[in-house]
GROMACS .gro file of C-alpha atoms in nm:
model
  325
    1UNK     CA    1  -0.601   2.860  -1.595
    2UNK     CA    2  -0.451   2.969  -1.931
    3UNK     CA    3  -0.629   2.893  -2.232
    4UNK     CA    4  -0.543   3.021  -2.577
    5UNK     CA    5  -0.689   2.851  -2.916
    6UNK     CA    6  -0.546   2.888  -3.276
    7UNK     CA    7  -0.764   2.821  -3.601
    8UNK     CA    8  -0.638   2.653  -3.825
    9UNK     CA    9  -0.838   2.667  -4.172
   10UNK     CA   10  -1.201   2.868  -4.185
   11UNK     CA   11  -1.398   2.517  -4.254
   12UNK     CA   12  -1.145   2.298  -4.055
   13UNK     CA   13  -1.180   2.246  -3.695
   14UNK     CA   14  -0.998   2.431  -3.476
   15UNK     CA   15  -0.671   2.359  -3.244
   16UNK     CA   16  -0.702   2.448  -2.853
   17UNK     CA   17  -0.501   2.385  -2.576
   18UNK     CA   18  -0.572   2.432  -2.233
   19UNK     CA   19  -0.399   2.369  -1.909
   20UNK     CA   20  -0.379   2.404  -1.548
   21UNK     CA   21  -0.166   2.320  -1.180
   22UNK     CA   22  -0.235   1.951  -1.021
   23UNK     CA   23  -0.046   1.689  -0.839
   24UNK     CA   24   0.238   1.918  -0.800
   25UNK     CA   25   0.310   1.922  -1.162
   26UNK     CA   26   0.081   2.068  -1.463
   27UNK     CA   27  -0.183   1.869  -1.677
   28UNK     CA   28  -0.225   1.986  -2.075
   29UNK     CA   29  -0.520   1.893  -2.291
   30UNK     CA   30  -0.458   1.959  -2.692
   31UNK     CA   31  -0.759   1.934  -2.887
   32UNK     CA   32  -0.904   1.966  -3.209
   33UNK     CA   33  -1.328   2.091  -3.238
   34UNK     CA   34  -1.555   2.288  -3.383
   35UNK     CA   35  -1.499   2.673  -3.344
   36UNK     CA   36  -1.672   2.823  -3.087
   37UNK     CA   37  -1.672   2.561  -2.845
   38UNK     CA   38  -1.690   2.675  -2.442
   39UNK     CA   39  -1.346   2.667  -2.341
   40UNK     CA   40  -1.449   2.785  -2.023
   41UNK     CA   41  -1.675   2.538  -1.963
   42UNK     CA   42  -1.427   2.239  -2.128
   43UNK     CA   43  -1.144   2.362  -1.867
   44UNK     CA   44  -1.363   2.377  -1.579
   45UNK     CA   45  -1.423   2.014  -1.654
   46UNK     CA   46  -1.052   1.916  -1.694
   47UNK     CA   47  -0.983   2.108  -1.397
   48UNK     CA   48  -1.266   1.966  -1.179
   49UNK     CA   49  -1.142   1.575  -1.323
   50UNK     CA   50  -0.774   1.608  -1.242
   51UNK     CA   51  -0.901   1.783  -0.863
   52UNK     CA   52  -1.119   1.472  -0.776
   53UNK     CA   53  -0.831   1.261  -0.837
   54UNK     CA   54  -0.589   1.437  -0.651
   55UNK     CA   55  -0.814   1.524  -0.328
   56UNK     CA   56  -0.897   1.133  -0.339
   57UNK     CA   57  -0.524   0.955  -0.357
   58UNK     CA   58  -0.267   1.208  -0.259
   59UNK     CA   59  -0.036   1.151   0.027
   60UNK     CA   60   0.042   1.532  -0.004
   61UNK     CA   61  -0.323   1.648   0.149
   62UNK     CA   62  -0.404   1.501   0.471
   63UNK     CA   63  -0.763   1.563   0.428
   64UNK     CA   64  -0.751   1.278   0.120
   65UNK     CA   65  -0.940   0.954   0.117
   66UNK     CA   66  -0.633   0.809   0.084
   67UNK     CA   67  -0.457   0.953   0.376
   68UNK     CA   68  -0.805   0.898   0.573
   69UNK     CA   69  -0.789   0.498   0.521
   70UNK     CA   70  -0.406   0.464   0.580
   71UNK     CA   71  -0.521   0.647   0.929
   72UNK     CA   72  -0.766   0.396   0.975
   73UNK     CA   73  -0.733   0.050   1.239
   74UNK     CA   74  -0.667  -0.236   1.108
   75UNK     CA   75  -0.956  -0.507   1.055
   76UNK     CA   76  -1.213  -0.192   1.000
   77UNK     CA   77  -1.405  -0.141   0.655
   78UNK     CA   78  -1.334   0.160   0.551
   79UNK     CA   79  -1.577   0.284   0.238
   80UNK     CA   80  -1.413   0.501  -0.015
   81UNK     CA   81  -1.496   0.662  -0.378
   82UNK     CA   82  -1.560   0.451  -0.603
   83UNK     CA   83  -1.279   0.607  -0.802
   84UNK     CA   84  -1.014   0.510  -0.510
   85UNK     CA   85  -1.128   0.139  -0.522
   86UNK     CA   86  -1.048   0.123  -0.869
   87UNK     CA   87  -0.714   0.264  -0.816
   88UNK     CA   88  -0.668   0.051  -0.576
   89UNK     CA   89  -0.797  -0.241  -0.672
   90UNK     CA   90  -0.590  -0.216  -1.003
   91UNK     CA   91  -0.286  -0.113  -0.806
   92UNK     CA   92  -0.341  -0.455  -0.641
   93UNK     CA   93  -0.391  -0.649  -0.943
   94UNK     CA   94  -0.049  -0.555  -1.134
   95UNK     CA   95   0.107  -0.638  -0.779
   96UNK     CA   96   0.013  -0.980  -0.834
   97UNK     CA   97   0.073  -1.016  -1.176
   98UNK     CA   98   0.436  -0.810  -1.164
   99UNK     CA   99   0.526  -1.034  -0.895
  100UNK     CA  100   0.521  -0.760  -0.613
  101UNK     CA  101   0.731  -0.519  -0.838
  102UNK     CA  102   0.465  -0.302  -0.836
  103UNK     CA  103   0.337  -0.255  -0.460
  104UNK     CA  104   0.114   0.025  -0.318
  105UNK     CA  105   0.211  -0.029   0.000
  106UNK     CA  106   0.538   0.118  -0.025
  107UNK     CA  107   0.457   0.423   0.165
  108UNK     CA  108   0.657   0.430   0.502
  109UNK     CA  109   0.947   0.320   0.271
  110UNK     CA  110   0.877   0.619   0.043
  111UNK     CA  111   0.914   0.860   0.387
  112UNK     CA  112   1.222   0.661   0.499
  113UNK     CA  113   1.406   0.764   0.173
  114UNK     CA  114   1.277   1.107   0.224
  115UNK     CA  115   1.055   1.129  -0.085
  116UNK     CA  116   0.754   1.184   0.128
  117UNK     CA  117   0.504   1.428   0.213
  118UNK     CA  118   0.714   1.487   0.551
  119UNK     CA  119   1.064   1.547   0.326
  120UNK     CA  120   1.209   1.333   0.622
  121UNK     CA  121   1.613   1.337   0.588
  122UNK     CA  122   1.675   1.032   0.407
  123UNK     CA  123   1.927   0.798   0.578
  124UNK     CA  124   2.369   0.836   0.582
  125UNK     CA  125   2.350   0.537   0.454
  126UNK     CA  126   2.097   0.218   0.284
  127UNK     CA  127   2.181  -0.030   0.573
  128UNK     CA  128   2.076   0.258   0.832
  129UNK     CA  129   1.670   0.148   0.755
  130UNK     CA  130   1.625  -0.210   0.957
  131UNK     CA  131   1.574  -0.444   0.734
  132UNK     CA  132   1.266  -0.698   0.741
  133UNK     CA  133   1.066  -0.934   0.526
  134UNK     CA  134   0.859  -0.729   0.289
  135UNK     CA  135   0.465  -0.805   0.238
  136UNK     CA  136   0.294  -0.708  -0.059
  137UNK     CA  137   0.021  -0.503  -0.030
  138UNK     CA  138  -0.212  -0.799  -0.196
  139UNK     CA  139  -0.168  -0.971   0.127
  140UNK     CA  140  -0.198  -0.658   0.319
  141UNK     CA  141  -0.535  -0.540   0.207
  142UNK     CA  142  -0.906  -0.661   0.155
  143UNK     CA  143  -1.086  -0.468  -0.141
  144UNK     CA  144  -1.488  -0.529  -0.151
  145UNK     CA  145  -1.601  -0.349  -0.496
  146UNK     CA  146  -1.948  -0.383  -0.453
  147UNK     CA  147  -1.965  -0.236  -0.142
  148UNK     CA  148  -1.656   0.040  -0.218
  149UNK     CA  149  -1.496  -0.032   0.096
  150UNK     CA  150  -1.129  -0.166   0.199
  151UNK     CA  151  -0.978  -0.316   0.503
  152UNK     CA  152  -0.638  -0.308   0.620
  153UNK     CA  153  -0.487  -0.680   0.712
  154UNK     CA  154  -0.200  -0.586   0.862
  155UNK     CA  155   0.007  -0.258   0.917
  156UNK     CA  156   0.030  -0.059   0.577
  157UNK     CA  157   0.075   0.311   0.458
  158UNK     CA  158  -0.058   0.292   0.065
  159UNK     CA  159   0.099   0.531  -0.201
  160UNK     CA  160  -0.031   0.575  -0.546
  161UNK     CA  161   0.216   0.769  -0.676
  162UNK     CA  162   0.289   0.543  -0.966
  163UNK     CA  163  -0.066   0.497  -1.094
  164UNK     CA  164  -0.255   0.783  -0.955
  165UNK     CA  165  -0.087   1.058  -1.221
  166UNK     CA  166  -0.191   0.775  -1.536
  167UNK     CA  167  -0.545   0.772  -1.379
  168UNK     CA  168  -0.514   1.144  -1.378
  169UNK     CA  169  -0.438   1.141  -1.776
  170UNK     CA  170  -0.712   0.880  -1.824
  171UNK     CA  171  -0.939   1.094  -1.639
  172UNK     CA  172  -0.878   1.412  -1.888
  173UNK     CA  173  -0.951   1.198  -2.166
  174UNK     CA  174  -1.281   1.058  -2.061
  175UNK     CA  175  -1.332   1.449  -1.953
  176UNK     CA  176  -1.326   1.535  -2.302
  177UNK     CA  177  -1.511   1.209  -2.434
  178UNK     CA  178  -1.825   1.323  -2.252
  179UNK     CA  179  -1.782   1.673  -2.474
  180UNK     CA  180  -1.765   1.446  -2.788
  181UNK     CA  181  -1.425   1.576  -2.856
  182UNK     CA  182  -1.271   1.269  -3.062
  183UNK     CA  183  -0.910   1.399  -3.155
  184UNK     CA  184  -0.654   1.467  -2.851
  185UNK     CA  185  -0.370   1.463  -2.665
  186UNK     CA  186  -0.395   1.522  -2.292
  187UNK     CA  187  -0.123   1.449  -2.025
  188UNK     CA  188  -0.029   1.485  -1.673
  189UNK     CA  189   0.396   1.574  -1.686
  190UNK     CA  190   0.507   1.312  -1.899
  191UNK     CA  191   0.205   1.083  -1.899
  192UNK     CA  192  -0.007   1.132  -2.244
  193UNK     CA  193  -0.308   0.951  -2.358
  194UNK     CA  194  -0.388   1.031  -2.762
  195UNK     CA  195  -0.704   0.970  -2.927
  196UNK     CA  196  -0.801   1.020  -3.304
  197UNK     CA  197  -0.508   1.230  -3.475
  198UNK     CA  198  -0.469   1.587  -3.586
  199UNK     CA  199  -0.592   1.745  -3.916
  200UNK     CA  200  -0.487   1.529  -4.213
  201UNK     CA  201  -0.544   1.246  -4.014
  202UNK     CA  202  -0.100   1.315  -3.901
  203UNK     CA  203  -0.060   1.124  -3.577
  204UNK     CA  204   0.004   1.258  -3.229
  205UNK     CA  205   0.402   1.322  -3.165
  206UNK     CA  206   0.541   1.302  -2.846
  207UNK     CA  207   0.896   1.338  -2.704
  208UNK     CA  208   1.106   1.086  -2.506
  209UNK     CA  209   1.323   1.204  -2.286
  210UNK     CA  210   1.684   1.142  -2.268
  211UNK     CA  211   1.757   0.992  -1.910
  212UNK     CA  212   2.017   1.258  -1.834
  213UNK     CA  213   2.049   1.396  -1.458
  214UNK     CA  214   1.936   1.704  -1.380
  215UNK     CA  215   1.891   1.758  -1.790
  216UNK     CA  216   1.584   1.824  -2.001
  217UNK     CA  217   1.717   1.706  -2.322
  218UNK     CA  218   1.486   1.457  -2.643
  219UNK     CA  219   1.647   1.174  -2.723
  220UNK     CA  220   1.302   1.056  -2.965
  221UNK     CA  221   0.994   1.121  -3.107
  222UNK     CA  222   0.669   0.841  -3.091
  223UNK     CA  223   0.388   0.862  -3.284
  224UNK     CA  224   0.058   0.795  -3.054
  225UNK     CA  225  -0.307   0.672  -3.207
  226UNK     CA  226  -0.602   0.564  -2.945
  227UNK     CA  227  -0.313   0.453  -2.675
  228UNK     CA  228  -0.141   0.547  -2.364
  229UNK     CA  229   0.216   0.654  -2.288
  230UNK     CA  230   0.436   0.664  -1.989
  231UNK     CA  231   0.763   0.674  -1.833
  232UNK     CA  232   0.943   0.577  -1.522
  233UNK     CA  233   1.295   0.640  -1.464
  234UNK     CA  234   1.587   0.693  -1.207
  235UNK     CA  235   1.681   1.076  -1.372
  236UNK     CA  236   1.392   1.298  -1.274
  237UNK     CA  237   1.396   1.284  -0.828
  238UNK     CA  238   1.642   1.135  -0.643
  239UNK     CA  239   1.832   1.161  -0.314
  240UNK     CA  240   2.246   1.125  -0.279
  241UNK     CA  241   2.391   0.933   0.035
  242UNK     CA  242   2.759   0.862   0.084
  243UNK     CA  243   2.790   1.017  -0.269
  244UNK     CA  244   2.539   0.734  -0.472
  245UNK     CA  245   2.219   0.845  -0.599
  246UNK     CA  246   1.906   0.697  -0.532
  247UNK     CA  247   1.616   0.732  -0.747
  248UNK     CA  248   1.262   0.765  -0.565
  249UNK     CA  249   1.074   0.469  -0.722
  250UNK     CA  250   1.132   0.227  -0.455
  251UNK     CA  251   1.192  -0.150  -0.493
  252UNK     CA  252   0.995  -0.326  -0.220
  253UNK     CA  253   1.165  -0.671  -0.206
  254UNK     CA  254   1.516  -0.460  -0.118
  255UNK     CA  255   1.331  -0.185   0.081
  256UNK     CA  256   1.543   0.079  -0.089
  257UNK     CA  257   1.494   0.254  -0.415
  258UNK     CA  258   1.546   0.047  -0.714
  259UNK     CA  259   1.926  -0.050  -0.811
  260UNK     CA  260   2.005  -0.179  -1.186
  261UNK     CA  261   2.090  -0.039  -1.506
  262UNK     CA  262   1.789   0.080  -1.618
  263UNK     CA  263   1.783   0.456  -1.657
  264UNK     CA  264   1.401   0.434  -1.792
  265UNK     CA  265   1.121   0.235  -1.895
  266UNK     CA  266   0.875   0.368  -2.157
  267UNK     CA  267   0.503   0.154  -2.181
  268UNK     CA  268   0.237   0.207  -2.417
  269UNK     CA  269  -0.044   0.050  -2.287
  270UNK     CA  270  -0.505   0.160  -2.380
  271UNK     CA  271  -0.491   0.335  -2.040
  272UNK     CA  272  -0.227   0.569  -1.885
  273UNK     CA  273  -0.283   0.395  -1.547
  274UNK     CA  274  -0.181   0.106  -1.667
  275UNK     CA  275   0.128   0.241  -1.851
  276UNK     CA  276   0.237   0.444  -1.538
  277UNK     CA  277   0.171   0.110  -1.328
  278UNK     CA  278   0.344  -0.111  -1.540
  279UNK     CA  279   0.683   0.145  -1.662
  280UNK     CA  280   0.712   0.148  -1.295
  281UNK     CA  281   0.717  -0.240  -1.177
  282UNK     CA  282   0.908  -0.302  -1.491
  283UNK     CA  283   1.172  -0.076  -1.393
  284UNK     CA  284   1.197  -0.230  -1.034
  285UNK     CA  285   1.248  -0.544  -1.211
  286UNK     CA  286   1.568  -0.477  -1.414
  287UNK     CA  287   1.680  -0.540  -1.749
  288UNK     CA  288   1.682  -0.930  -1.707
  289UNK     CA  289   1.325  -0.982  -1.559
  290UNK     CA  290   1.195  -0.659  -1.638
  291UNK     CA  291   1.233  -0.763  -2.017
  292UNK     CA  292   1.130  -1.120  -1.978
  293UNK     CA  293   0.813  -1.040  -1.846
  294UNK     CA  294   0.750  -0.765  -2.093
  295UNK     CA  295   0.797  -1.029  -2.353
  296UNK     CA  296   0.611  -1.313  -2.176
  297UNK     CA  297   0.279  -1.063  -2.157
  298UNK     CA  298   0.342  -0.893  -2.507
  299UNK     CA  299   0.365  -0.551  -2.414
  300UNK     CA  300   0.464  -0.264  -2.591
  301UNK     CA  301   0.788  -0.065  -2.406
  302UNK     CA  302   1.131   0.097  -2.491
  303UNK     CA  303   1.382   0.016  -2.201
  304UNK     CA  304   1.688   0.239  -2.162
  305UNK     CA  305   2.014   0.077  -2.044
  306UNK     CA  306   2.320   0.279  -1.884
  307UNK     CA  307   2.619   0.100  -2.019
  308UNK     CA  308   2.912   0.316  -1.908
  309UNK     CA  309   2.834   0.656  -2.027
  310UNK     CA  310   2.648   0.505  -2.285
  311UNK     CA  311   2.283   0.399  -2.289
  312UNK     CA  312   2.152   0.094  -2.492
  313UNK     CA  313   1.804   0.088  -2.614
  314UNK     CA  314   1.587  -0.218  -2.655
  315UNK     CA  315   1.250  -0.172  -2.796
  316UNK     CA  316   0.952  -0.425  -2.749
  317UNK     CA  317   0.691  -0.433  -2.962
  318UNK     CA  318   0.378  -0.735  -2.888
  319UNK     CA  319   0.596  -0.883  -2.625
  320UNK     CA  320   0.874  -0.973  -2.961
  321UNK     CA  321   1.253  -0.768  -2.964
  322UNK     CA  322   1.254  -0.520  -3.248
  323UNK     CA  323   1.566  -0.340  -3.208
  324UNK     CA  324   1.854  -0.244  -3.020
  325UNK     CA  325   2.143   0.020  -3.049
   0.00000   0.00000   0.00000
C-alpha cells in the first residue's frame, strides 16, 4: 500500500492520502488530521474494510458469501454476514421502488453478455439469448434480518456489482469515522463519499467524466459536503456484436444491456450505495422515465444525453429541472 502525507501549515492539520488494490479497481482515502497520526494503522483499517466487502459479495472469488448462497438449493435458509443482508436487502428495496430497474438478480444475464467472472463469449447477436419473462429478484428471494439469513424462491444467480463498490466507499468512510477523522474524501474508482471540507473550510472537488469511449477526458467539476457521489454509464465496459456496442449494465425487463440515449447518470445521494444503486436503475430507465422518477422522488442527479455527436445535459436538483445545455 502506498502512503505519502504532505503538511500543510505547522499549526494546521495535515493532508494524507492513502490507497490500495480492491474489487479489481483501486480505493483512495484523502484526509485531513492531526500530524502524527498512524498511517499504518489508518490503512490497515481501510484496507481490512474494503477486503470484508469484497470477500463477502464478489462474483469474482468463488470462496464469497455471495457466490456460496447463489450455490445454494432453493427453499434452504442460507445465513450470511450481516453486512451481505444489508446489501442485499437494500439491493431489494430500490428494486421495488425503481420498478425492477434495479435488479440483483441479473447475474446469469451478466455471464450471457460476457461481463462475467467466466468472460463467456458474448453472443453474434442480441436475439441469440432465448428470450423469457423476467422476475425480479424481490419475488425471487426471502430476506430474514433478524436472523441474517436468505432463501432463494426460485432459480437466481445475484450480482452486486452496482451497489457493492458504493457500500465499499461507505465502508471507508465509516473506517475513518471510528478514527475521529471528520474531513474526507474517500472513493472506490469513481464512487466518492465527502465529509467536512478541506482547510479554509473550501469544499471537496471532484471530476465528472466526459462519457467518451475508450477516453479519459473531464467534462466538470462538483463540489461535495457530507454526501455521496456516483456514476453509471454505457462508456467505461462494453462488448461489440454485429458492429453495436453494448454497455455491461444490463436492463432486466429486455434481458440485454441497457439501450437509450443516456451516455451517464450522475446521483448524489447520503450514502454511496445508494448513489451507485440508484445512477444505475436510473440509467436502465432512460431519459423519459429515468427523469420522471428522479423528479417524482426529488433526487439530486446530472443525466447525460447523446444527441448525435452531441451530448445534452439535464441537471436535477430536489427532484425540480435546473438546467440544460
Amino acid at each position: 500500500m502506498k502512503t505519502y502525507s504532505e503538511p500543510t501549515m505547522l499549526s494546521a492539520p495535515q493532508r494524507y492520502s492513502l490507497n490500495g488494490a480492491t474489487m479489481g479497481t483501486r480505493y483512495t482515502a484523502v484526509f485531513y488530521d492531526a500530524a502524527g497520526s498512524d498511517l499504518a494503522a489508518i490503512g490497515a483499517a481501510l484496507f481490512s474494510a474494503v477486503d470484508k466487502v469484497d470477500r463477502q459479495m464478489s462474483t469474482w472469488n468463488p470462496a464469497s458469501d455471495l457466490c456460496r448462497l447463489n450455490a445454494a438449493a432453493e427453499n434452504v435458509w442460507v445465513a450470511v454476514p450481516a453486512e451481505l443482508a444489508h446489501v442485499l436487502d437494500t439491493g431489494v428495496q430500490i428494486g421495488r421502488q425503481s420498478h425492477g430497474a434495479f435488479d440483483i438478480g441479473v447475474g446469469e444475464l451478466v455471464e450471457d453478455w460476457g461481463f462475467g467472472p467466466s468472460q463467456k463469449t458474448p453472443p453474434a447477436q442480441s436475439a441469440a439469448l432465448p428470450a423469457a419473462t423476467y422476475r425480479p429478484a424481490f419475488t425471487r428471494l426471502e430476506l430474514d434480518r433478524a436472523r441474517q439469513q436468505v432463501r432463494k424462491l426460485a432459480p437466481i444467480a445475484i450480482d452486486l456489482s452496482g451497489i457493492a463498490k458504493g457500500y465499499g466507499v461507505d465502508q471507508l468512510a465509516h473506517c475513518l469515522d471510528a478514527w475521529g477523522i471528520v474531513n474526507y474524501l474517500v472513493g472506490i474508482d469513481g464512487e466518492m463519499r465527502a465529509r467536512g471540507s478541506k482547510p479554509g473550510d473550501e469544499a471537496w472537488s471532484v471530476a465528472i467524466e466526459k462519457p467518451t469511449y475508450g477516453l479519459r477526458e473531464v467534462a466538470g467539476v462538483m463540489e461535495l459536503r457530507d454526501t455521496a457521489i456516483a456514476t453509471s454509464g454505457d462508456y467505461r465496459r462494453w462488448v461489440e456484436i454485429a458492429g453495436r456496442r453494448y454497455a455491461h449494465t444490463i436492463d432486466p425487463t429486455l434481458q440485454e444491456p441497457v439501450s437509450n440515449r443516456l451516455a451517464a447518470v450522475t446521483v448524489l445521494a447520503s450514502t454511496c450505495m445508494l448513489a451507485d444503486a440508484w445512477a444505475t436503475a436510473l440509467l436502465v430507465l432512460g431519459e423519459d422515465a429515468g427523469l420522471a422518477l428522479a423528479r417524482e422522488r426529488g433526487m439530486d442527479a446530472l443525466f447525460v444525453m447523446r444527441d448525435g455527436d452531441r451530448l445534452q445535459e439535464v441537471l436535477i436538483l430536489g427532484g425540480a429541472v435546473s438546467g440544460g445545455g
